[in-house]
Coordinates of C-alpha atoms in Angstrom, one line a residue:
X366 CA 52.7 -38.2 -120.7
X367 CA 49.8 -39.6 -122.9
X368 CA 49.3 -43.1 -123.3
X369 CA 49.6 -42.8 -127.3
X370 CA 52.8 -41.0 -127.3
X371 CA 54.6 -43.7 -124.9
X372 CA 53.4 -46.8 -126.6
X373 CA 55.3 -49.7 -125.8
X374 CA 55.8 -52.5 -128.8
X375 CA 52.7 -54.6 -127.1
X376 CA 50.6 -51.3 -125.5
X377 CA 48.5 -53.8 -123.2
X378 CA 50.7 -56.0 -122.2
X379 CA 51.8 -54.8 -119.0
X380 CA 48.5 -54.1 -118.0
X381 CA 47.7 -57.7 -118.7
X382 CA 50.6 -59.6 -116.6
X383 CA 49.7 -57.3 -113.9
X384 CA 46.2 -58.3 -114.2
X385 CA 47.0 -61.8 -113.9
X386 CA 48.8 -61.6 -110.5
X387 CA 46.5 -58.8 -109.1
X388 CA 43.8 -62.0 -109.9
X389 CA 45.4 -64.3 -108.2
X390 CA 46.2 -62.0 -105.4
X391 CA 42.6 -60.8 -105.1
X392 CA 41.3 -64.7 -105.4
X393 CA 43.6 -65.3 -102.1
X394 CA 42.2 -62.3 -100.5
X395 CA 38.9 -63.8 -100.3
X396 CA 38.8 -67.0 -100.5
X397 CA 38.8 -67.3 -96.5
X398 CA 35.0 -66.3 -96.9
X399 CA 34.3 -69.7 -99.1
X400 CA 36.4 -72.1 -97.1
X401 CA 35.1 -70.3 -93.2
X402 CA 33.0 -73.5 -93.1
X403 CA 35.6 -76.1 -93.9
X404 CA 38.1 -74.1 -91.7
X405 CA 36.0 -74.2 -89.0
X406 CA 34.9 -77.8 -88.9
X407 CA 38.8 -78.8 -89.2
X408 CA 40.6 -76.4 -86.9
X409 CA 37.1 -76.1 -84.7
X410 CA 37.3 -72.2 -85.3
X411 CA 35.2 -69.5 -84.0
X412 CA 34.2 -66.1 -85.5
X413 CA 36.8 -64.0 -84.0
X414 CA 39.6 -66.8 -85.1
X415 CA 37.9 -66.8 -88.7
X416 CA 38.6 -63.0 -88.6
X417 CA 42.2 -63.3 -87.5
X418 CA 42.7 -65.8 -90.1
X419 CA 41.1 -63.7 -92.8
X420 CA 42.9 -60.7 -91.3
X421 CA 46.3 -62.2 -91.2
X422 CA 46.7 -61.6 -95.0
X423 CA 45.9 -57.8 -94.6
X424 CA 48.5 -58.0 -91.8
X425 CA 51.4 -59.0 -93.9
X426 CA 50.2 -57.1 -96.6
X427 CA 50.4 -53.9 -94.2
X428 CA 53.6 -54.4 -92.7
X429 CA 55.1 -53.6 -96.1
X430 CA 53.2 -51.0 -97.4
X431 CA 55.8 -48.2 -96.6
X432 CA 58.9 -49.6 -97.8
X433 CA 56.9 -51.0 -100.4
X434 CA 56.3 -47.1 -101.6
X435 CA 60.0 -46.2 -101.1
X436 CA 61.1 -49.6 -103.3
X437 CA 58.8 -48.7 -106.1
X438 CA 60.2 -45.2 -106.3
X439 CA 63.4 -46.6 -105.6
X440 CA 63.8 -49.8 -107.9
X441 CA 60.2 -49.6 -110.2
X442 CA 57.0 -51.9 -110.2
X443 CA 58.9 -55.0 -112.3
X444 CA 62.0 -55.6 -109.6
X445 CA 59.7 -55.1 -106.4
X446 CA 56.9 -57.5 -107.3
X447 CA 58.6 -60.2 -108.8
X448 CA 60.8 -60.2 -105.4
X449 CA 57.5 -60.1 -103.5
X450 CA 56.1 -62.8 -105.3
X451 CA 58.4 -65.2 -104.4
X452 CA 57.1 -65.0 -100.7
X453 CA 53.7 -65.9 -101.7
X454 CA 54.7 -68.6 -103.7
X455 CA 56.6 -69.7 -100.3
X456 CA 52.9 -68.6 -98.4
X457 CA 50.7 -71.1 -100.2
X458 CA 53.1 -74.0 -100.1
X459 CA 53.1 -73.4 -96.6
X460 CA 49.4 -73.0 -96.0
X461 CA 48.9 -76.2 -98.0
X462 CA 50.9 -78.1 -95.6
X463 CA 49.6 -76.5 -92.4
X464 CA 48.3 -78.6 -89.7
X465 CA 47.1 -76.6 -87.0
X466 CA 45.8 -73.0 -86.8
X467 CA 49.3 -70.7 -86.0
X468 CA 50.7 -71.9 -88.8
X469 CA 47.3 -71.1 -90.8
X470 CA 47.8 -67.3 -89.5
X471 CA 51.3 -67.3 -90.4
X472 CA 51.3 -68.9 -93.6
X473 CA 48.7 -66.3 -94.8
X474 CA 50.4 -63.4 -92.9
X475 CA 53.4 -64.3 -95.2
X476 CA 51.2 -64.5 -98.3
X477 CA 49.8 -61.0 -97.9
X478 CA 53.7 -59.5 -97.3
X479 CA 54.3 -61.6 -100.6
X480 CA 51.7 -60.1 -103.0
X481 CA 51.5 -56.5 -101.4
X482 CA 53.2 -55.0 -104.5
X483 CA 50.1 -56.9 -106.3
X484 CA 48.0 -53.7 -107.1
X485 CA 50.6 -51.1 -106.1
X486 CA 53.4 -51.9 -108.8
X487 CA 50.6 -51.4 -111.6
X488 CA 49.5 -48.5 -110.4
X489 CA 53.0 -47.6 -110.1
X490 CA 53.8 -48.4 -113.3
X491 CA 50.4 -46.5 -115.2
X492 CA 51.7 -43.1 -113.1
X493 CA 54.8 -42.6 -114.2
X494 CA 53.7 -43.8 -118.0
X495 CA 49.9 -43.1 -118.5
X496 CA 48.3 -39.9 -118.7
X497 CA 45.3 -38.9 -116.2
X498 CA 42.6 -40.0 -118.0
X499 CA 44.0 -43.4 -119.0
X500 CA 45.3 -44.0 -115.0
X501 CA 41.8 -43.3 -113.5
X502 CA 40.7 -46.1 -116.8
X503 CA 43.9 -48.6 -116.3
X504 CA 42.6 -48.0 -112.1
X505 CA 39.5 -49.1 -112.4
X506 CA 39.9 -51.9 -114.9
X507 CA 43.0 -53.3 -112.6
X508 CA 40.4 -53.1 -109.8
X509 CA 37.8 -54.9 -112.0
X510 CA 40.6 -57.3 -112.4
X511 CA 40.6 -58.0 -108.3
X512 CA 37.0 -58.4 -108.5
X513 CA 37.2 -61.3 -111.1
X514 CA 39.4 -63.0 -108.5
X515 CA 37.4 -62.9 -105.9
X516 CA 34.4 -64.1 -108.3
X517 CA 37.0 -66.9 -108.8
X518 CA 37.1 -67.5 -105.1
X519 CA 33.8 -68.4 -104.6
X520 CA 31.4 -71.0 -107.0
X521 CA 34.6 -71.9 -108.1
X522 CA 36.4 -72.7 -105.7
X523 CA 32.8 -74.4 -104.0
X524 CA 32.9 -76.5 -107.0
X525 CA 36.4 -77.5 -106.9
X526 CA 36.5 -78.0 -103.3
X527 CA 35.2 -81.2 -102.7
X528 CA 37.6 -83.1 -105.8
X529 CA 40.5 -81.0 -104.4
X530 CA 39.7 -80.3 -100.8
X531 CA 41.1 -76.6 -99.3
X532 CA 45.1 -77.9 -99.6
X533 CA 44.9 -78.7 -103.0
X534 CA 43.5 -75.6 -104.0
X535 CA 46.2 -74.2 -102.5
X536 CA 48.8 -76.1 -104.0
X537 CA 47.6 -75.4 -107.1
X538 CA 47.7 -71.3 -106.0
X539 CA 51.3 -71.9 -105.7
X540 CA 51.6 -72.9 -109.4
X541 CA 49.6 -70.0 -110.5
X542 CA 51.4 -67.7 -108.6
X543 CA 54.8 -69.2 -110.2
X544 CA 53.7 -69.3 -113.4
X545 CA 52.9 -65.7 -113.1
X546 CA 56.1 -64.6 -111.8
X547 CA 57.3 -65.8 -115.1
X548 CA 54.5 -64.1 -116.9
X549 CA 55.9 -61.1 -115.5
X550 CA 59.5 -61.5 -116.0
X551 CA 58.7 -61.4 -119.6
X552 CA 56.0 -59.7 -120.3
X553 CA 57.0 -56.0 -118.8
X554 CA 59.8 -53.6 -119.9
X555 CA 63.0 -53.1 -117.9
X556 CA 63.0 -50.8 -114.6
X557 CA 64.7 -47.6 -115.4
X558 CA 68.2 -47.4 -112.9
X559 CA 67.5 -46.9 -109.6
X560 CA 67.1 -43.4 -108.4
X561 CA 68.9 -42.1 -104.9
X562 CA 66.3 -40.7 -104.0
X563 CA 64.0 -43.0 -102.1
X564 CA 67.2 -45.0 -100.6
X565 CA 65.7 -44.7 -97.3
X566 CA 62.2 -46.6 -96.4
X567 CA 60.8 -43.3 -94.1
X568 CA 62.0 -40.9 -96.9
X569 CA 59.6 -38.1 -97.4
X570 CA 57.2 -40.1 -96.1
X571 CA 56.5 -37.1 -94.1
X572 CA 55.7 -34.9 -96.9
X573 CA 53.0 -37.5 -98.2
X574 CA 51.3 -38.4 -94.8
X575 CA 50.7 -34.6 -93.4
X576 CA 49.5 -33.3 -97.3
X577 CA 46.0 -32.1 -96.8
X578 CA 45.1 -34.8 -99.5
X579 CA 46.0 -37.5 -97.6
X580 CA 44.6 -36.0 -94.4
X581 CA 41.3 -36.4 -96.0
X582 CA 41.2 -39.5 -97.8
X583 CA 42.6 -41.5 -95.2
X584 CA 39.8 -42.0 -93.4
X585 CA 37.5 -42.9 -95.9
X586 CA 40.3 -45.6 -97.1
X587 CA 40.7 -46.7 -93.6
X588 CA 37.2 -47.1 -92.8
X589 CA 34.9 -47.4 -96.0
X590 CA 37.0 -48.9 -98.2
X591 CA 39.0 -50.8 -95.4
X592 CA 35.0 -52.2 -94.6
X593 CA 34.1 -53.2 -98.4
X594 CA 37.0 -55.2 -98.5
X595 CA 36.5 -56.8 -94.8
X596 CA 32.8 -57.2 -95.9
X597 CA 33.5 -58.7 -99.5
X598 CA 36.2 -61.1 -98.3
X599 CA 34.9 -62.2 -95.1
X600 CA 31.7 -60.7 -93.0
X601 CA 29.5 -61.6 -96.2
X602 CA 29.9 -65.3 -96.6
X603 CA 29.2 -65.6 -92.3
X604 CA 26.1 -62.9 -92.4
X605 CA 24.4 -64.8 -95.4
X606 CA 25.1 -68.6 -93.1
X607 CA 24.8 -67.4 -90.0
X608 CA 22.0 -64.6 -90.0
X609 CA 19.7 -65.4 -93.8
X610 CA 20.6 -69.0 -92.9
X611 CA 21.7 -70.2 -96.5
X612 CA 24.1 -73.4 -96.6
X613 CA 27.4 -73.2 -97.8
X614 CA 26.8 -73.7 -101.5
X615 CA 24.0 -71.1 -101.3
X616 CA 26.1 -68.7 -99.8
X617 CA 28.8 -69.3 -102.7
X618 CA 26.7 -68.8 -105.1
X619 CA 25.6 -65.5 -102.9
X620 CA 29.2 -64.2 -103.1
X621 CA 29.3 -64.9 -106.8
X622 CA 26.8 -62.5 -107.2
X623 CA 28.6 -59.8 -105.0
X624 CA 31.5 -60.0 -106.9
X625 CA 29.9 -59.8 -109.9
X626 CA 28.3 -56.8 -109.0
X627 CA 31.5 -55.1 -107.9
X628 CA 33.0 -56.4 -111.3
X629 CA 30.6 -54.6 -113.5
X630 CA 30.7 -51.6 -110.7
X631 CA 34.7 -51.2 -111.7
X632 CA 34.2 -52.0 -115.3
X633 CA 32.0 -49.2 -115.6
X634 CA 33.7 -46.3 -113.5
X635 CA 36.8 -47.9 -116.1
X636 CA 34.6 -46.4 -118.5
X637 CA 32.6 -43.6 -117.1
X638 CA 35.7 -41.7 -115.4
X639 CA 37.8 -40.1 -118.4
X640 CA 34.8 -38.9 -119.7
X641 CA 33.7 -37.3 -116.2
X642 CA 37.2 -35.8 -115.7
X643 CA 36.8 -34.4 -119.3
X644 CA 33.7 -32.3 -118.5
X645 CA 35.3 -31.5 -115.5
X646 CA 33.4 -33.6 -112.9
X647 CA 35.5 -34.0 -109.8
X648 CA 36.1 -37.3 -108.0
X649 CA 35.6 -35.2 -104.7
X650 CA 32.1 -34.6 -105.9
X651 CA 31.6 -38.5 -107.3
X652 CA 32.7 -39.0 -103.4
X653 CA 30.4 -36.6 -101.8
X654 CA 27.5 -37.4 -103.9
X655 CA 28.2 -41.7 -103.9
X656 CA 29.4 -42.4 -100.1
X657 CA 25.8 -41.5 -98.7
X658 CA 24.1 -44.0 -100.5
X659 CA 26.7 -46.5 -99.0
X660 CA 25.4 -45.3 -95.5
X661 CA 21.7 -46.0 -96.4
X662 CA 22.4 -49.3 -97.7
X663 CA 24.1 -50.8 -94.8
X664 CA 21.4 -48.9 -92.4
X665 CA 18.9 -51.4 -94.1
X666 CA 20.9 -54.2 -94.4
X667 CA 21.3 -53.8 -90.5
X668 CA 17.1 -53.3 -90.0
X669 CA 16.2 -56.2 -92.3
X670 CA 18.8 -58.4 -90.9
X671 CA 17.8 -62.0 -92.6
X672 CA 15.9 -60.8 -95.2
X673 CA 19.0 -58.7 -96.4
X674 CA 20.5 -61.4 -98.6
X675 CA 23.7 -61.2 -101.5
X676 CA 21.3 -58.6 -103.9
X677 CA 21.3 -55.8 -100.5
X678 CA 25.4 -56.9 -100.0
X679 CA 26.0 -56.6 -104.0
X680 CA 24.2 -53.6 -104.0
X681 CA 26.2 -51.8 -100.4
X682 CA 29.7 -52.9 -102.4
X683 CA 28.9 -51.5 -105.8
X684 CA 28.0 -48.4 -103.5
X685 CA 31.1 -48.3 -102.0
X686 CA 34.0 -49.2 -104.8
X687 CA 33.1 -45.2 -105.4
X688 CA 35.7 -44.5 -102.8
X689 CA 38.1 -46.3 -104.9
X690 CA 38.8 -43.5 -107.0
X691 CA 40.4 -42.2 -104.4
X692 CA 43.5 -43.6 -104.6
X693 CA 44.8 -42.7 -108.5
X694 CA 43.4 -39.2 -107.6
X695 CA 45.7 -38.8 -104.8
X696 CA 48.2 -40.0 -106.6
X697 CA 48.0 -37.2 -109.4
X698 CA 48.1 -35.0 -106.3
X699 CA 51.6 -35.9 -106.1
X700 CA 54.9 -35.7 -108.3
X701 CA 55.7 -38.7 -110.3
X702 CA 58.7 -39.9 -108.3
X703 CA 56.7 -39.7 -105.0
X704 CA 53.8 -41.9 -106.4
X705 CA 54.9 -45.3 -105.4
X706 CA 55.0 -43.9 -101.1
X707 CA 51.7 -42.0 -101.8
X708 CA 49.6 -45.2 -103.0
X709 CA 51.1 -47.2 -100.6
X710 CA 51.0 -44.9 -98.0
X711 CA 46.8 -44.6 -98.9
X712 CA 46.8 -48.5 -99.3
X713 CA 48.7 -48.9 -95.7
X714 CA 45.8 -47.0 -94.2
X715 CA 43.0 -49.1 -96.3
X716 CA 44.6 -52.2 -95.3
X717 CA 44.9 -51.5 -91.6
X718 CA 41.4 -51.0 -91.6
X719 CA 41.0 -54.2 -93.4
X720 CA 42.9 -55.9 -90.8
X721 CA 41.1 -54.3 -87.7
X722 CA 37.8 -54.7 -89.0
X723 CA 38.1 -58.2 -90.2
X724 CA 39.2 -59.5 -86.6
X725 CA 37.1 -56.4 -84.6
X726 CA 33.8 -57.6 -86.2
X727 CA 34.7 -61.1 -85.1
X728 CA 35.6 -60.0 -81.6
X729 CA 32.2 -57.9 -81.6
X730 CA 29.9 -60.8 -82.6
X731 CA 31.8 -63.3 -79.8
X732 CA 31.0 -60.5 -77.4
X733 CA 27.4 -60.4 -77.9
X734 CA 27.0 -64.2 -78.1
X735 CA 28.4 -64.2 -75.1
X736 CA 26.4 -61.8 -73.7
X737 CA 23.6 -63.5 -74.8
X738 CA 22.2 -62.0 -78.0
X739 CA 21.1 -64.4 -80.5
X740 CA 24.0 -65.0 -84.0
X741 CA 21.8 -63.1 -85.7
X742 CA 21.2 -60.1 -83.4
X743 CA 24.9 -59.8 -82.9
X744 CA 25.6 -59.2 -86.4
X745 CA 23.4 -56.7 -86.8
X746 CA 24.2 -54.9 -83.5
X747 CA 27.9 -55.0 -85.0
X748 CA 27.0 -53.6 -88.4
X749 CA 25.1 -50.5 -86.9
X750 CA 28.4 -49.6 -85.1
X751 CA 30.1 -50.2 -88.2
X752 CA 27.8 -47.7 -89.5
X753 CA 28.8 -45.3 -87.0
X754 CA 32.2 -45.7 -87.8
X755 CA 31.9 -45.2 -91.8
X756 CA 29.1 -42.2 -90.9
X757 CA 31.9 -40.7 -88.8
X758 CA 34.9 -41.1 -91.9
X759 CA 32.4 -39.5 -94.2
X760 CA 31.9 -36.3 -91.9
X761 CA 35.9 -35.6 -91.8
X762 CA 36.1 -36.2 -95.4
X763 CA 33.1 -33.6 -96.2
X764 CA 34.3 -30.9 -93.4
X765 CA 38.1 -31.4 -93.8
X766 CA 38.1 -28.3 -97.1
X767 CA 35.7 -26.5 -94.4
X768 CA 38.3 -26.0 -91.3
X769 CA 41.2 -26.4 -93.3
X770 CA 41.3 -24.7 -96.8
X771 CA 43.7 -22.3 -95.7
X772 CA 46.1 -25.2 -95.8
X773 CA 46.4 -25.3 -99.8
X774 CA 44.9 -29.0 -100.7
X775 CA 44.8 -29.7 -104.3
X776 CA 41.4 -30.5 -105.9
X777 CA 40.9 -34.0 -106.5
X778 CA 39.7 -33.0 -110.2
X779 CA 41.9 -35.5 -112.8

């Protein structure tokens, strides 16, 4: 269905009170990365604790991604989300009053279960009401919409910090977050009726996680996009302390720039795509052609070690956010009323990675510390196996049509 021929009495409104959560979702994401330092001066925290911290969000936010999908399908983007929401508002209050490091982890494990329907209900919602071209658009520009979050999180946040301090901010996210429940419970159109047919969490879930689509996205998602996200919300802000040796407000002003870059990296695929899809130019191409230059990237970032500052880390993301078209591809693969499982499905496997990588790049770096590499050397030796690892997703993405076109996967070509 076309965007023009469904227009709803305010056409961009739903697209804006989505925005505004995904924001603040995507601001709580990453703001771990600016407030690593004050963490670990208070809670005396070490690099593998800083990851499990950070990684505790993508930890909640995992555990719900499959009954997410089948609740979606089930009840529609407006019902789920504003019901999710209300554990993140319960999250940040928590994390505000925290006074030791468990309740840290679970406080921001609860925050991640609370805005898991953050980016899923839109995309949700753009599926069953957008047409091809204007979901691969609304994608993109949503995703833009994280990265202006996560811009938020940093100078910022830096600025604010020292007025506030690190529990004020988050008292303040709890406001936010309330006021956009409310921004959402008027701003969108009723859920149709619930359907029957995803009354079950693990309903077809079958069908979406052995289709040959999913097969060969998933370890992309779990890997290179799982990485950009463990990267941009975490590994960036230590690397540019730790290994260039900037100080904190240096390294702020570093991750501005980063997010920036992946900012004006969504805003233009927002652009580019429908007009790409239009002459036919598929997003498996755009993915065969773009993930390579991710690999060189992080190869030099690795070899130059402190002289790779925030332009080589902007540059490796805006590489990488190519991989983000991924996900409203696949879901075009599938019928309407199985979109909400297959995104969250893709997004389970994206955020597992997150989680893994976020406390396994920790773990690495305490390893080789304790080993007796130098900070900086352990980062580096840690990034080269990450390398490996992304080299690794991109070979069974490029030979999966190879050994297994017999099985009928569709063409990622809307």
């Amino acid at each position: 269905m076309s965007l023009s021929r469904n227009r709803l009495s305010a056409p961009w409104l739903p697209f804006v009170v989505f925005a505004a959560t995904y924001f603040l979702a995507a601001l709580l994401r990453a703001i771990t990365a600016t407030l690593a330092p004050s963490f670990s001066a208070e809670f005396d925290l070490g690099a593998a604790d800083l990851g499990l911290l950070a990684g505790a969000y993508f930890l909640g936010f995992a555990l719900l991604q499959l009954p997410l999908g089948a609740a979606l399908d089930r009840w529609g983007p407006k019902r789920v989300e504003l019901s999710l929401l209300a554990l993140a508002v319960l999250g940040c209050a928590l994390f505000a009053l925290a006074v030791n490091f468990t309740q840290l982890v679970l406080a921001r494990t609860l925050i991640g279960m609370g805005v898991a329907a953050c980016l899923m209900a839109p995309l949700t919602y753009f599926r069953r009401h957008f047409s091809p071209a204007a979901q691969l658009r609304c994608n993109s520009w949503m995703l833009m919409t994280g990265s202006s979050g996560m811009v938020a999180s940093t100078v910022p946040v830096q600025l604010l910090l020292p007025e506030w301090g690190w529990r004020g901010l988050f008292a303040a996210l709890t406001l936010l977050l309330g006021l956009g429940m409310v921004a959402l419970k008027l701003g969108l159109p009723a859920d149709s009726r619930p359907t029957r047919d995803a009354s079950l969490p693990g309903a077809r879930y079958r069908d979406v996680l052995t289709h040959p689509e999913f097969v060969r996205l998933a370890p992309l998602g779990l890997v290179l996009y799982g990485g950009m996200i463990a990267m941009q919300a975490l590994w960036a802000g230590p690397w540019l302390t730790q290994v260039c040796g900037w100080t904190p407000t240096q390294a702020s002003r570093g991750l501005l720039l980063i997010n920036l870059g992946m900012l004006l990296a969504f805003l233009g695929w927002g652009w580019l795509m429908p007009m790409l899809s239009h002459r036919g130019l598929q997003v498996r191409r755009m993915l065969v052609w773009g993930v390579p230059m991710n690999l060189l990237i992080l190869v030099v970032i690795a070899l130059q070690g402190p002289s790779a500052g925030a332009v080589y880390w902007m540059a490796w993301c805006m590489a990488t956010s190519v991989v983000a078209l991924s996900q409203p591809a696949l879901a075009q693969a599938f019928p309407v009323h199985m979109a909400g499982r297959a995104l969250s499905a893709y997004n389970l496997a994206v955020f597992i990675g997150v989680f893994l990588l976020q406390w396994g790049i920790g773990a690495a770096i305490d390893l080789l510390r304790s080993r007796g590499l130098e900070t900086a050397d352990a980062f580096r030796f840690t990034l080269a196996g990450f390398a490996v690892l992304c080299a690794g997703s991109y070979g069974w993405f490029v030979g999966w049509p190879i050994r297994h076109a017999h099985n009928g996967a569709l063409p990622l070509s809307q």
